[in-house]
Amino acid sequence: MTPEIIDVSKLCFSFDKKHPVLSEIDLPVHENDYLVIMGPNGGGKTTLLKCMLGLLKPDSGSVTYRGISTLDIGYVPQFTTFDRHLPIRVYEFIETGFISSYHPIKNRKRVDRNMIEHQIDRFALNAVAYSSISAISGGELQRTLLVRALVRNPKILFLDEPTTFIDPESRGNLSSLLKELNRTTAIVMITHDTSAIDDHVKNIACINRKLYYHGREERIQDSLEKVYGCPIELIGHGLPHRVLKEHK
Amino acid sequence: MNFLQYEFVQNALLSGLLLSIIAGIIGSLIVVKRDTFLIGGISHASFGGLGLFYFLGLNPILGAFTVAFLSGSLIGASKEEKLHENNALIGVVWAFGMAVGIIFITLTPGFAPNLLTYLFGDILTVRDQEIVWMLIFTLILLLSVFLFYKPFIVYLLDPEFAALQGIKIRIYRLFYYLFISTTIVLMIRSVGIILVLALLTIPPLIILPFCKRLWVILLMSVVLCLFMFTAGFTIAFYTHLPTGPVIIVTGTLLLFIVRLLSCLLRKRNS
């Protein structure tokens, strides 16, 4: 078993202290893990992610980082969390990935341009590098966000609903990109899109207030139905089989 | 250009220059952050403080600053998501501030001051001391932009990502609103509470459709603001019309002409 880099233990969270959004969550993230956290809208996925990132403070329980710090985390947020209409070009947007090493006097310009250009190449963003972020397609914006998260070589990459606003072709590309990245980086992806679970995913957790954790080999059908509360159809790209269950 | 020899004209032009730098920078940030309504609320609410201080026999401009400062800090300390949900409440505070201001001024014994000076301003009445304040604030603002432009953009763009990168977003928000409050107060005497909003928003609105980068918008807004000031001021001087409103009308006409021209050009090219 690879060592744990993040350990979520007995985590509870509520916005109003009355209605728990997350209850007694235990969740390990391993080195080079590819963990997908799924569940219906409103099930607490994003809240859990924010707790794991330290953006929200849990009511009780803990999130422990082992051998990593917040700066080793790459974060690809949902499109809706940031202001797409702000006048900024793709290149400068990616540069903001280095902001943590900015200092107003001592260090004004340390940005690894080679790294940025390498990643722009790798993710085929050359054509739009000097376009405004409001003028590019959903797939391009997704890759821009990914590049911004990757320029500092994170040890773990968090993705929040990465498939929501992109077309099927970009989804396929994203899937193979993530597979490649997973060789060196742990990946934690949250999604309500069951088709995002493909062959490369190593562990799956289903969440709807409570969390059900599965290793990859396990059948996840039952617990998915438990959290969604209805029959669920799982279709994966490149999976050796499809699991389809008749609707009652 | 013989009118330049008058001291009040020199003061007016100097404060026009300083206010253009301030309004161009702060206004651009307000427009790209889409906080216009919020800032309208703060500036109009500050009239309440102005009236109260007038009633108490204190400096009315200081009253406006106190209310703008308090509401700015209060907003700076509250949650961003909540602010945009509370648009209607901002509308109430907006009207309440104006109402309270007028009630206090009416209650004050003796001659009522000319309300129009506070509401619409008069750049010809700006005093030396106020120019010194403007100069100090302009220098602080320029230094802050120079030092903190990059992290501030990240905060504007994506506060969550900024927080994750170790940027103290609460401090940035607090300073953003404090700078706005100060801007509003410095502009009351020259353009008035009602026209502050227009001077802040017109220049960036003119330039926004043509720019892909924020610093170009900041710079061009300062230039446009300066143009609005000088053109408006010159027209007002020769036509004997009030300066504040003439400056705003000049700016609005410019906005209209630029938008119309770019529309026509786009149609011709397509």
Coordinates of C-alpha atoms in Angstrom, one line a residue:
Chain A
M1 CA 0.0 0.0 0.0
T2 CA 1.4 3.4 -0.9
P3 CA 1.7 5.9 2.0
E4 CA -1.1 8.3 2.7
I5 CA -0.5 12.0 1.9
I6 CA -3.9 13.3 3.1
D7 CA -5.9 11.8 5.9
V8 CA -9.4 12.9 6.6
S9 CA -10.6 11.7 9.9
K10 CA -14.1 11.9 11.5
L11 CA -14.8 15.2 9.7
C12 CA -18.1 16.9 10.4
F13 CA -19.2 20.1 8.8
S14 CA -22.4 22.2 8.8
F15 CA -23.1 25.7 7.6
D16 CA -25.6 26.5 10.3
K17 CA -24.7 24.1 13.1
K18 CA -28.1 22.4 12.7
H19 CA -28.1 20.5 9.4
P20 CA -24.9 18.6 8.9
V21 CA -23.6 18.7 5.3
L22 CA -20.8 16.2 6.1
S23 CA -21.0 13.7 8.9
E24 CA -18.2 11.6 10.2
I25 CA -16.1 11.5 7.0
D26 CA -13.0 9.2 7.0
L27 CA -11.1 9.4 3.8
P28 CA -7.5 8.6 2.9
V29 CA -5.6 9.9 -0.2
H30 CA -2.6 7.9 -1.1
E31 CA 0.6 8.8 -3.0
N32 CA -0.2 8.6 -6.7
D33 CA -3.8 7.9 -5.9
Y34 CA -6.5 8.6 -8.5
L35 CA -9.5 9.1 -6.3
V36 CA -12.9 10.1 -7.6
I37 CA -15.5 11.4 -5.1
M38 CA -19.0 11.1 -6.5
G39 CA -22.4 12.0 -5.3
P40 CA -25.5 13.9 -6.2
N41 CA -25.7 17.7 -6.3
G42 CA -26.0 19.0 -2.8
G43 CA -24.4 15.9 -1.4
G44 CA -21.4 17.7 0.1
K45 CA -18.8 17.0 -2.6
T46 CA -17.5 20.6 -3.0
T47 CA -17.8 21.2 0.8
L48 CA -15.6 18.2 1.4
L49 CA -13.1 19.3 -1.2
K50 CA -12.9 22.8 0.4
C51 CA -12.4 21.2 3.8
M52 CA -9.6 19.1 2.4
L53 CA -8.0 22.2 0.9
G54 CA -8.3 24.2 4.1
L55 CA -10.7 26.7 2.7
L56 CA -13.4 25.7 5.1
K57 CA -12.9 24.9 8.7
P58 CA -14.6 21.6 9.9
D59 CA -16.9 21.6 13.0
S60 CA -15.0 18.6 14.3
G61 CA -12.6 16.0 13.0
S62 CA -9.4 16.7 11.1
V63 CA -7.6 16.9 7.7
T64 CA -3.9 16.0 8.1
Y65 CA -1.3 16.5 5.4
R66 CA 1.6 14.0 5.5
G67 CA 4.8 15.0 3.7
I68 CA 3.0 17.7 1.7
S69 CA 2.1 21.4 2.3
T70 CA -0.7 23.6 0.9
L71 CA 1.8 24.8 -1.8
D72 CA 2.2 21.2 -3.1
I73 CA -1.5 21.3 -4.0
G74 CA -2.7 22.0 -7.5
Y75 CA -6.3 23.1 -7.6
V76 CA -8.6 23.2 -10.6
P77 CA -11.8 25.0 -9.5
Q78 CA -15.2 25.0 -11.2
F79 CA -15.7 27.6 -13.9
T80 CA -18.3 29.3 -11.7
T81 CA -16.0 30.1 -8.9
F82 CA -13.9 32.6 -10.7
D83 CA -14.6 35.7 -12.7
R84 CA -14.3 34.9 -16.3
H85 CA -15.0 38.4 -17.4
L86 CA -12.0 39.9 -15.8
P87 CA -9.7 41.3 -18.6
I88 CA -6.7 39.0 -18.4
R89 CA -5.0 36.9 -21.1
V90 CA -4.4 33.2 -20.9
Y91 CA -0.7 33.6 -20.5
E92 CA -1.0 36.0 -17.5
F93 CA -3.7 33.8 -16.1
I94 CA -1.3 30.9 -16.0
E95 CA 1.4 33.1 -14.5
T96 CA -0.9 33.6 -11.4
G97 CA 0.0 30.0 -10.6
F98 CA 3.3 31.3 -9.3
I99 CA 1.8 34.0 -7.1
S100 CA 2.7 32.2 -3.8
S101 CA 6.4 33.0 -4.4
Y102 CA 5.7 36.7 -5.2
H103 CA 7.1 39.3 -2.8
P104 CA 6.4 43.0 -3.3
I105 CA 10.0 44.0 -2.8
K106 CA 12.3 41.0 -2.7
N107 CA 10.8 38.9 -5.4
R108 CA 8.7 40.7 -8.0
K109 CA 9.3 38.7 -11.1
R110 CA 10.2 35.1 -10.4
V111 CA 8.0 33.2 -12.9
D112 CA 9.3 30.1 -14.6
R113 CA 8.7 31.1 -18.2
N114 CA 10.2 27.9 -19.6
M115 CA 7.8 25.9 -17.5
I116 CA 4.8 28.0 -18.6
E117 CA 5.8 27.7 -22.3
H118 CA 6.4 24.0 -21.9
Q119 CA 3.0 23.4 -20.4
I120 CA 1.3 25.7 -22.9
D121 CA 2.8 23.5 -25.6
R122 CA 1.9 20.3 -23.9
F123 CA -1.7 21.3 -23.5
A124 CA -2.0 22.8 -27.0
L125 CA -2.8 26.3 -25.8
N126 CA -0.4 28.1 -28.2
A127 CA -3.1 29.4 -30.4
V128 CA -4.9 31.1 -27.5
A129 CA -2.0 32.0 -25.2
Y130 CA -2.6 35.8 -25.9
S131 CA -6.4 35.7 -26.1
S132 CA -8.6 37.0 -23.3
I133 CA -9.9 34.2 -21.0
S134 CA -13.4 35.3 -21.8
A135 CA -12.9 34.6 -25.5
I136 CA -11.8 30.9 -25.3
S137 CA -13.8 27.7 -25.4
G138 CA -14.8 25.6 -22.4
G139 CA -12.2 22.9 -23.2
E140 CA -9.4 25.5 -23.6
L141 CA -10.4 27.2 -20.3
Q142 CA -10.3 23.8 -18.6
R143 CA -6.8 23.2 -19.9
T144 CA -5.8 26.7 -18.9
L145 CA -6.9 26.0 -15.3
L146 CA -5.1 22.7 -15.4
V147 CA -1.9 24.4 -16.6
R148 CA -2.1 27.1 -13.9
A149 CA -2.4 24.3 -11.3
L150 CA 0.5 22.3 -12.8
V151 CA 3.2 25.0 -13.3
R152 CA 4.5 24.5 -9.8
N153 CA 4.7 20.7 -10.1
P154 CA 2.1 19.8 -7.5
K155 CA 2.3 16.5 -5.6
I156 CA -1.5 16.3 -5.6
L157 CA -4.1 17.7 -8.0
F158 CA -7.7 18.5 -7.0
L159 CA -10.3 18.9 -9.7
D160 CA -13.8 20.1 -9.0
E161 CA -16.4 19.0 -11.6
P162 CA -13.9 19.2 -14.5
T163 CA -16.3 17.7 -17.0
T164 CA -19.3 20.0 -16.5
F165 CA -18.8 22.7 -19.1
I166 CA -16.7 20.9 -21.8
D167 CA -17.7 19.0 -24.9
P168 CA -17.4 15.2 -25.3
E169 CA -14.1 15.4 -27.3
S170 CA -12.5 17.5 -24.6
R171 CA -13.7 15.1 -22.0
G172 CA -11.8 12.3 -23.8
N173 CA -8.7 14.4 -23.9
L174 CA -9.0 15.3 -20.3
S175 CA -9.3 11.7 -19.3
S176 CA -6.1 10.7 -21.1
L177 CA -4.2 13.8 -19.8
L178 CA -5.2 12.9 -16.2
K179 CA -4.0 9.3 -16.8
E180 CA -0.6 10.6 -17.9
L181 CA -0.4 13.1 -15.0
N182 CA -1.3 10.4 -12.6
R183 CA 2.1 8.8 -13.2
T184 CA 3.7 11.5 -11.0
T185 CA 0.8 13.2 -9.3
A186 CA -2.0 12.1 -7.0
I187 CA -5.4 13.1 -8.4
V188 CA -8.6 13.8 -6.4
M189 CA -11.5 14.6 -8.6
I190 CA -15.0 15.3 -7.5
T191 CA -17.9 14.9 -10.0
H192 CA -21.6 14.0 -10.3
D193 CA -20.9 12.7 -13.7
T194 CA -20.8 8.9 -13.5
S195 CA -19.2 8.7 -17.0
A196 CA -16.1 10.3 -15.5
I197 CA -15.2 7.1 -13.8
D198 CA -12.9 5.4 -16.3
D199 CA -10.3 2.7 -16.4
H200 CA -7.6 4.8 -14.7
V201 CA -9.5 5.6 -11.5
K202 CA -7.9 3.8 -8.6
N203 CA -10.3 4.5 -5.8
I204 CA -13.9 5.7 -5.6
A205 CA -15.8 7.3 -2.7
C206 CA -19.5 8.0 -2.9
I207 CA -20.8 10.8 -0.8
N208 CA -24.2 12.1 0.3
R209 CA -23.6 13.6 3.7
K210 CA -22.0 10.3 4.7
L211 CA -19.2 8.8 2.7
Y212 CA -18.7 5.3 1.4
Y213 CA -15.1 4.5 0.4
H214 CA -14.2 1.8 -2.1
G215 CA -11.1 0.3 -3.5
R216 CA -11.2 0.0 -7.2
E217 CA -11.9 -3.7 -7.4
E218 CA -15.1 -3.4 -5.3
R219 CA -18.6 -3.1 -6.8
I220 CA -19.7 0.4 -6.3
Q221 CA -23.2 0.0 -7.8
D222 CA -25.0 -0.5 -4.5
S223 CA -23.5 2.4 -2.6
L224 CA -23.9 4.7 -5.6
E225 CA -27.6 3.8 -5.6
K226 CA -27.7 4.5 -1.9
V227 CA -26.3 8.0 -2.2
Y228 CA -28.3 8.9 -5.3
G229 CA -31.5 7.2 -4.1
C230 CA -32.4 5.8 -7.5
P231 CA -31.1 3.2 -10.0
I232 CA -27.8 4.4 -11.4
E233 CA -26.2 3.4 -14.7
L234 CA -22.4 3.3 -14.9
I235 CA -20.8 3.7 -18.2
G236 CA -17.0 4.1 -18.4
H237 CA -14.6 4.8 -21.3
G238 CA -12.4 1.8 -22.0
L239 CA -13.8 -0.3 -19.2
P240 CA -13.7 -4.0 -19.9
H241 CA -17.3 -4.2 -19.1
R242 CA -20.4 -2.1 -18.6
V243 CA -22.5 -2.4 -15.5
L244 CA -26.1 -1.8 -16.4
K245 CA -29.0 -2.5 -14.2
E246 CA -32.7 -2.5 -15.2
H247 CA -34.8 0.3 -14.1
K248 CA -37.6 -1.0 -11.8
Chain B
M1 CA -5.3 80.5 -22.0
N2 CA -5.5 83.6 -19.8
F3 CA -7.8 81.9 -17.3
L4 CA -4.9 79.8 -16.1
Q5 CA -3.5 82.7 -14.1
Y6 CA -6.3 82.5 -11.5
E7 CA -5.4 80.6 -8.4
F8 CA -8.7 78.8 -8.2
V9 CA -8.3 77.6 -11.7
Q10 CA -4.9 76.3 -11.0
N11 CA -6.2 74.5 -7.9
A12 CA -9.1 73.1 -10.0
L13 CA -6.8 71.7 -12.7
L14 CA -4.4 70.3 -10.1
S15 CA -7.1 68.5 -8.2
G16 CA -8.5 67.4 -11.6
L17 CA -5.2 65.8 -12.4
L18 CA -4.9 64.0 -9.0
L19 CA -8.6 62.9 -9.0
S20 CA -8.1 61.5 -12.5
I21 CA -5.3 59.3 -11.3
I22 CA -7.4 58.2 -8.3
A23 CA -10.7 57.8 -10.2
G24 CA -9.1 56.0 -13.2
I25 CA -7.5 53.4 -11.0
I26 CA -10.2 52.8 -8.4
G27 CA -13.0 53.1 -11.0
S28 CA -11.4 50.5 -13.2
L29 CA -11.2 48.0 -10.3
I30 CA -14.9 48.7 -9.4
V31 CA -16.0 48.2 -13.0
V32 CA -14.1 45.0 -13.6
K33 CA -15.2 43.6 -10.2
R34 CA -18.8 44.7 -11.1
D35 CA -19.3 46.5 -7.7
T36 CA -20.8 49.6 -9.2
F37 CA -24.1 49.4 -7.3
L38 CA -22.4 48.6 -4.1
I39 CA -20.2 51.7 -4.4
G40 CA -23.2 53.8 -5.3
G41 CA -24.7 52.6 -2.0
I42 CA -21.6 53.6 0.0
S43 CA -21.3 57.0 -1.6
H44 CA -24.9 57.9 -1.2
A45 CA -25.0 56.6 2.4
S46 CA -22.1 58.8 3.2
F47 CA -24.5 61.8 2.7
G48 CA -26.2 60.7 6.0
G49 CA -22.9 61.1 7.8
L50 CA -22.4 64.5 6.2
G51 CA -25.7 65.7 7.4
L52 CA -25.2 64.4 10.9
F53 CA -21.8 66.1 11.3
Y54 CA -23.2 69.3 9.9
F55 CA -26.0 69.1 12.5
L56 CA -23.5 68.5 15.3
G57 CA -21.4 71.5 14.1
L58 CA -18.5 69.3 12.9
N59 CA -16.8 69.1 9.6
P60 CA -19.4 67.6 7.2
I61 CA -16.7 66.0 4.9
L62 CA -15.4 64.2 8.0
G63 CA -18.9 62.9 8.6
A64 CA -19.1 61.6 5.1
F65 CA -15.7 59.9 5.5
T66 CA -16.7 58.3 8.8
V67 CA -19.8 56.7 7.2
A68 CA -18.0 55.7 4.0
F69 CA -15.2 54.3 6.1
L70 CA -17.5 52.4 8.4
S71 CA -19.7 51.0 5.7
G72 CA -16.5 50.1 3.6
S73 CA -15.0 48.3 6.6
L74 CA -18.3 46.5 7.3
I75 CA -18.5 45.4 3.7
G76 CA -14.9 44.5 3.7
A77 CA -15.4 42.2 6.7
S78 CA -18.5 40.4 5.5
K79 CA -18.7 37.5 3.1
E80 CA -18.4 38.2 -0.6
E81 CA -21.3 35.9 -1.7
K82 CA -23.7 37.5 0.7
L83 CA -23.0 41.0 -0.6
H84 CA -24.3 40.2 -4.1
E85 CA -27.4 38.6 -2.6
N86 CA -28.1 41.8 -0.7
N87 CA -28.6 44.1 -3.6
A88 CA -32.0 45.3 -2.4
L89 CA -30.6 46.1 1.0
I90 CA -27.9 48.2 -0.6
G91 CA -30.7 50.1 -2.3
V92 CA -32.4 50.8 1.0
V93 CA -29.1 52.0 2.6
W94 CA -28.6 54.2 -0.4
A95 CA -31.9 56.0 0.0
F96 CA -31.7 56.0 3.8
G97 CA -28.4 57.8 3.8
M98 CA -29.7 60.5 1.5
A99 CA -32.9 60.9 3.6
V100 CA -31.1 61.1 6.9
G101 CA -28.6 63.6 5.5
I102 CA -31.4 65.9 4.3
I103 CA -33.3 65.6 7.6
F104 CA -30.3 66.6 9.6
I105 CA -29.4 69.5 7.4
T106 CA -33.0 70.8 7.6
L107 CA -33.0 70.4 11.5
T108 CA -29.8 72.4 11.8
P109 CA -30.7 75.9 13.0
G110 CA -29.6 78.9 11.0
F111 CA -29.1 79.2 7.3
A112 CA -29.4 76.0 5.4
P113 CA -26.2 75.3 3.3
N114 CA -26.5 75.0 -0.4
L115 CA -27.2 71.2 -0.8
L116 CA -26.3 71.4 -4.4
T117 CA -22.6 71.8 -3.5
Y118 CA -22.5 68.5 -1.7
L119 CA -24.7 66.7 -4.2
F120 CA -23.1 68.0 -7.4
G121 CA -19.8 69.5 -6.2
D122 CA -17.9 72.4 -7.5
I123 CA -14.3 71.9 -8.5
L124 CA -13.7 75.7 -8.2
T125 CA -14.1 75.5 -4.4
V126 CA -11.4 73.0 -3.8
R127 CA -8.9 74.3 -1.2
D128 CA -5.1 73.9 -0.9
Q129 CA -5.4 71.6 2.1
E130 CA -7.7 69.3 0.2
I131 CA -5.2 69.2 -2.6
V132 CA -2.5 68.1 -0.1
W133 CA -4.8 65.2 1.0
M134 CA -5.4 64.2 -2.6
L135 CA -1.7 64.2 -3.3
I136 CA -1.0 62.0 -0.3
F137 CA -3.7 59.6 -1.2
T138 CA -2.6 59.5 -4.9
L139 CA 1.0 58.6 -3.7
I140 CA -0.3 55.9 -1.4
L141 CA -2.5 54.5 -4.1
L142 CA 0.2 54.4 -6.8
L143 CA 2.7 52.8 -4.4
S144 CA 0.1 50.1 -3.5
V145 CA -0.7 49.4 -7.1
F146 CA 3.1 49.1 -7.8
L147 CA 3.7 46.7 -4.9
F148 CA 0.5 44.6 -4.8
Y149 CA -0.9 44.7 -8.3
K150 CA -0.2 41.0 -9.0
P151 CA -1.6 39.4 -5.9
F152 CA -4.5 41.8 -6.1
I153 CA -5.4 40.6 -9.6
V154 CA -5.4 37.0 -8.3
Y155 CA -7.7 38.1 -5.5
L156 CA -10.0 39.8 -8.0
L157 CA -10.0 36.9 -10.4
D158 CA -10.4 34.0 -8.0
P159 CA -10.4 34.6 -4.3
E160 CA -10.4 30.9 -3.4
F161 CA -7.4 30.2 -5.4
A162 CA -5.7 33.3 -3.9
A163 CA -6.5 32.0 -0.4
L164 CA -5.0 28.7 -1.3
Q165 CA -1.8 30.4 -2.5
G166 CA -1.4 32.0 0.9
I167 CA -2.7 35.5 -0.1
K168 CA -4.4 37.2 2.8
I169 CA -7.6 38.0 0.9
R170 CA -9.3 39.6 3.9
I171 CA -6.6 42.3 4.0
Y172 CA -6.9 42.9 0.3
R173 CA -10.7 43.2 0.6
L174 CA -10.4 45.6 3.5
F175 CA -8.0 47.9 1.7
Y176 CA -10.0 47.7 -1.5
Y177 CA -13.1 49.1 0.4
L178 CA -11.0 51.6 2.4
F179 CA -9.5 53.0 -0.7
I180 CA -12.9 53.3 -2.3
S181 CA -14.3 55.1 0.8
T182 CA -11.4 57.5 0.7
T183 CA -11.9 58.1 -3.0
I184 CA -15.5 58.9 -2.6
V185 CA -14.8 61.5 0.1
L186 CA -12.0 63.2 -1.7
M187 CA -14.3 63.6 -4.7
I188 CA -17.4 65.0 -2.9
R189 CA -16.3 68.7 -3.1
S190 CA -15.3 68.6 -6.7
V191 CA -18.0 66.4 -8.4
G192 CA -20.4 65.8 -5.5
I193 CA -21.9 62.6 -4.1
I194 CA -24.4 62.0 -6.9
L195 CA -21.7 62.3 -9.7
V196 CA -18.9 60.4 -8.0
L197 CA -20.3 57.1 -9.4
A198 CA -20.3 58.5 -13.0
L199 CA -16.7 59.7 -12.8
L200 CA -15.5 56.4 -11.5
T201 CA -17.4 54.2 -14.1
I202 CA -17.5 56.2 -17.3
P203 CA -13.8 56.0 -18.3
P204 CA -13.3 52.2 -17.7
L205 CA -16.6 51.6 -19.5
I206 CA -15.3 53.5 -22.5
I207 CA -12.1 51.5 -22.7
L208 CA -13.3 48.0 -21.5
P209 CA -14.4 46.6 -24.8
F210 CA -11.1 47.3 -26.4
C211 CA -8.7 45.9 -23.8
K212 CA -7.5 42.4 -22.9
R213 CA -5.3 43.5 -20.0
L214 CA -6.2 45.2 -16.8
W215 CA -3.2 47.5 -16.5
V216 CA -4.0 49.0 -19.9
I217 CA -7.6 49.7 -18.6
L218 CA -6.2 51.4 -15.5
L219 CA -3.8 53.5 -17.5
M220 CA -6.3 54.5 -20.2
S221 CA -9.0 55.2 -17.6
V222 CA -6.7 57.8 -16.0
V223 CA -6.1 59.4 -19.4
L224 CA -9.8 59.5 -20.2
C225 CA -10.6 60.8 -16.8
L226 CA -8.1 63.6 -17.3
F227 CA -9.7 64.4 -20.7
M228 CA -13.2 64.5 -19.2
F229 CA -11.9 66.9 -16.5
T230 CA -10.1 69.3 -18.7
A231 CA -12.7 69.3 -21.5
G232 CA -15.6 69.6 -19.0
F233 CA -13.8 72.2 -17.1
T234 CA -13.0 74.4 -20.1
I235 CA -16.6 74.1 -21.4
A236 CA -18.0 75.0 -18.0
F237 CA -15.7 77.9 -17.6
Y238 CA -16.7 79.5 -20.9
T239 CA -20.4 78.6 -20.7
H240 CA -20.8 79.5 -16.9
L241 CA -22.4 76.1 -16.3
P242 CA -21.7 74.1 -13.1
T243 CA -18.4 72.1 -13.6
G244 CA -19.4 68.7 -12.1
P245 CA -22.4 68.1 -14.3
V246 CA -20.6 69.4 -17.4
I247 CA -17.7 66.9 -16.8
I248 CA -20.2 64.1 -16.4
V249 CA -22.2 65.0 -19.5
T250 CA -18.9 65.3 -21.5
G251 CA -17.9 61.8 -20.4
T252 CA -21.3 60.3 -21.1
L253 CA -21.3 61.8 -24.6
L254 CA -17.8 60.4 -25.2
L255 CA -18.9 57.0 -24.0
F256 CA -21.9 57.2 -26.4
I257 CA -19.9 58.3 -29.4
V258 CA -17.2 55.7 -28.8
R259 CA -19.7 52.9 -28.5
L260 CA -21.6 54.1 -31.5
L261 CA -18.5 54.3 -33.6
S262 CA -17.2 50.8 -32.6
C263 CA -20.7 49.4 -33.4
L264 CA -20.6 51.0 -36.9
L265 CA -17.1 49.9 -37.5
R266 CA -17.9 46.3 -36.5
K267 CA -20.9 46.3 -38.9
R268 CA -18.8 47.6 -41.7
N269 CA -16.1 44.9 -41.2
S270 CA -18.5 42.0 -41.0

